[in-house]
């Protein structure tokens, strides 16, 4: 799934998503970290980080609403 990249190659959106997921769990490989930090623009990683944060918050809110009793 990981295609070899050179420092001049821009990371794809799927690579940015995988990097954001790996960062969330703290399991990023050294090779992928070097690829990410050699990217010329951080915007894909920033967008993916924001998307992952929004998904995390929405998941927490849904779980809390499902667990807590509804008040009328």
Coordinates of N, CA and C in Angstrom, one line a residue:
X1 N 0.8 -1.2 0.0 CA 0.0 0.0 0.0 C 0.9 1.3 0.0
X2 N 2.0 1.2 0.7 CA 2.9 2.4 0.7 C 3.8 2.3 -0.6
X3 N 3.6 3.3 -1.5 CA 4.4 3.3 -2.6 C 5.7 4.1 -2.3
X4 N 6.8 3.8 -2.8 CA 8.0 4.5 -2.5 C 7.9 6.0 -3.0
X5 N 8.4 6.9 -2.1 CA 8.3 8.3 -2.5 C 9.7 8.9 -2.4
X6 N 10.0 9.9 -3.2 CA 11.2 10.6 -3.1 C 10.9 11.9 -2.4
X7 N 11.9 12.6 -1.9 CA 11.6 13.9 -1.2 C 10.9 14.9 -2.1
X8 N 11.0 14.8 -3.4 CA 10.4 15.8 -4.3 C 8.9 15.4 -4.6
X9 N 8.5 14.2 -4.3 CA 7.2 13.7 -4.5 C 6.3 14.2 -3.4
X10 N 5.1 14.8 -3.8 CA 4.2 15.2 -2.8 C 3.4 14.0 -2.2
X11 N 3.2 14.0 -0.9 CA 2.4 12.9 -0.3 C 1.0 13.0 -0.8
X12 N 0.3 11.8 -1.0 CA -1.1 11.8 -1.5 C -2.0 12.0 -0.3
X13 N -3.3 12.3 -0.6 CA -4.2 12.4 0.5 C -4.3 11.2 1.3
X14 N -4.2 10.0 0.7 CA -4.3 8.8 1.5 C -3.1 8.6 2.4
X15 N -1.9 9.0 1.9 CA -0.7 9.0 2.8 C -0.9 9.9 3.9
X16 N -1.5 11.1 3.7 CA -1.7 12.1 4.8 C -2.7 11.5 5.8
X17 N -3.7 10.8 5.3 CA -4.7 10.2 6.2 C -4.0 9.1 7.1
X18 N -3.2 8.3 6.4 CA -2.5 7.2 7.2 C -1.5 7.8 8.2
X19 N -0.9 8.9 7.8 CA 0.0 9.6 8.7 C -0.7 10.2 9.9
X20 N -1.9 10.8 9.7 CA -2.7 11.3 10.8 C -3.2 10.2 11.7
X21 N -3.6 9.1 11.1 CA -4.0 7.9 11.9 C -2.8 7.4 12.8
X22 N -1.7 7.3 12.1 CA -0.5 6.8 12.8 C -0.1 7.7 14.0
X23 N -0.2 9.0 13.7 CA 0.1 10.0 14.7 C -0.9 9.9 15.9
X24 N -2.1 9.7 15.6 CA -3.1 9.6 16.6 C -2.8 8.4 17.6
X25 N -2.3 7.3 17.0 CA -1.9 6.2 17.9 C -0.5 6.2 18.3
X26 N 0.3 7.1 17.8 CA 1.7 7.2 18.1 C 2.6 6.1 17.6
X27 N 2.3 5.6 16.4 CA 3.0 4.5 15.8 C 3.6 4.8 14.5
X28 N 4.0 6.0 14.2 CA 4.5 6.4 12.9 C 5.9 5.8 12.7
X29 N 6.1 5.2 11.5 CA 7.4 4.7 11.2 C 8.4 5.8 10.9
X30 N 9.7 5.6 11.0 CA 10.7 6.6 10.8 C 10.7 7.0 9.3
X31 N 10.5 6.0 8.4 CA 10.5 6.3 7.0 C 9.4 7.2 6.6
X32 N 8.2 6.9 7.1 CA 7.0 7.8 6.8 C 7.1 9.1 7.5
X33 N 7.7 9.2 8.7 CA 7.9 10.5 9.3 C 8.8 11.4 8.5
X34 N 9.9 10.8 8.0 CA 10.8 11.5 7.1 C 10.2 12.0 5.8
X35 N 9.3 11.1 5.3 CA 8.6 11.5 4.0 C 7.7 12.7 4.3
X36 N 7.0 12.6 5.5 CA 6.0 13.7 5.8 C 6.7 15.0 6.1
X37 N 7.9 15.0 6.8 CA 8.6 16.2 7.1 C 9.3 16.8 5.9
X38 N 9.5 16.0 4.9 CA 10.2 16.5 3.7 C 9.2 17.1 2.7
X39 N 7.9 16.9 3.0 CA 6.9 17.5 2.1 C 7.1 19.0 2.1
X40 N 6.8 19.6 0.9 CA 7.0 21.0 0.8 C 5.9 21.8 1.4
X41 N 4.7 21.3 1.5 CA 3.6 22.0 2.1 C 2.9 21.1 3.2
X42 N 2.6 21.7 4.3 CA 2.0 20.9 5.4 C 0.5 20.9 5.4
X43 N -0.1 21.5 4.4 CA -1.6 21.7 4.3 C -2.4 20.4 4.3
X44 N -1.9 19.4 3.6 CA -2.6 18.1 3.6 C -2.7 17.5 5.0
X45 N -1.5 17.6 5.7 CA -1.5 17.1 7.1 C -2.3 17.9 8.1
X46 N -2.3 19.2 7.9 CA -3.1 20.0 8.8 C -4.6 19.7 8.5
X47 N -5.0 19.6 7.3 CA -6.4 19.3 7.0 C -6.8 17.9 7.5
X48 N -6.0 16.9 7.3 CA -6.3 15.6 7.9 C -6.3 15.6 9.4
X49 N -5.4 16.3 10.0 CA -5.4 16.4 11.5 C -6.7 17.1 12.0
X50 N -7.2 18.1 11.3 CA -8.5 18.7 11.7 C -9.6 17.8 11.5
X51 N -9.6 17.1 10.4 CA -10.7 16.1 10.1 C -10.7 15.0 11.1
X52 N -9.5 14.5 11.4 CA -9.5 13.4 12.4 C -9.9 13.9 13.8
X53 N -9.6 15.1 14.1 CA -10.0 15.7 15.4 C -11.5 15.9 15.5
X54 N -12.1 16.3 14.4 CA -13.6 16.5 14.3 C -14.3 15.1 14.4
X55 N -13.7 14.1 13.8 CA -14.3 12.8 13.8 C -14.2 12.2 15.3
X56 N -13.1 12.5 15.9 CA -12.9 12.0 17.3 C -13.9 12.7 18.2
X57 N -14.0 14.0 18.1 CA -15.0 14.7 19.0 C -16.4 14.3 18.7
X58 N -16.8 14.1 17.5 CA -18.1 13.6 17.1 C -18.4 12.2 17.7
X59 N -17.4 11.4 17.6 CA -17.5 10.0 18.2 C -17.7 10.1 19.7
X60 N -16.9 10.9 20.4 CA -17.1 11.0 21.8 C -18.5 11.5 22.2
X61 N -18.9 12.6 21.5 CA -20.3 13.1 21.7 C -21.4 12.1 21.5
X62 N -21.2 11.3 20.4 CA -22.2 10.2 20.2 C -22.2 9.2 21.2
X63 N -21.1 8.8 21.7 CA -21.0 7.8 22.7 C -21.6 8.3 24.0
X64 N -21.3 9.5 24.4 CA -21.8 10.1 25.6 C -23.3 10.2 25.5
X65 N -23.9 10.6 24.4 CA -25.3 10.7 24.2 C -26.0 9.4 24.3
X66 N -25.3 8.4 23.8 CA -25.9 7.0 23.8 C -25.9 6.4 25.2
X67 N -24.9 6.8 26.0 CA -24.7 6.2 27.3 C -25.6 6.9 28.4
X68 N -25.6 8.2 28.3 CA -26.3 9.0 29.3 C -27.8 9.0 29.1
X69 N -28.6 8.9 30.1 CA -30.1 8.9 29.9 C -30.6 10.2 29.4
X70 N -31.6 10.2 28.5 CA -32.2 11.4 27.9 C -33.1 12.0 28.9
X71 N -33.0 13.3 29.1 CA -33.9 14.0 30.0 C -34.9 14.8 29.2
X72 N -36.1 14.8 29.6 CA -37.2 15.5 28.8 C -37.4 16.9 29.3

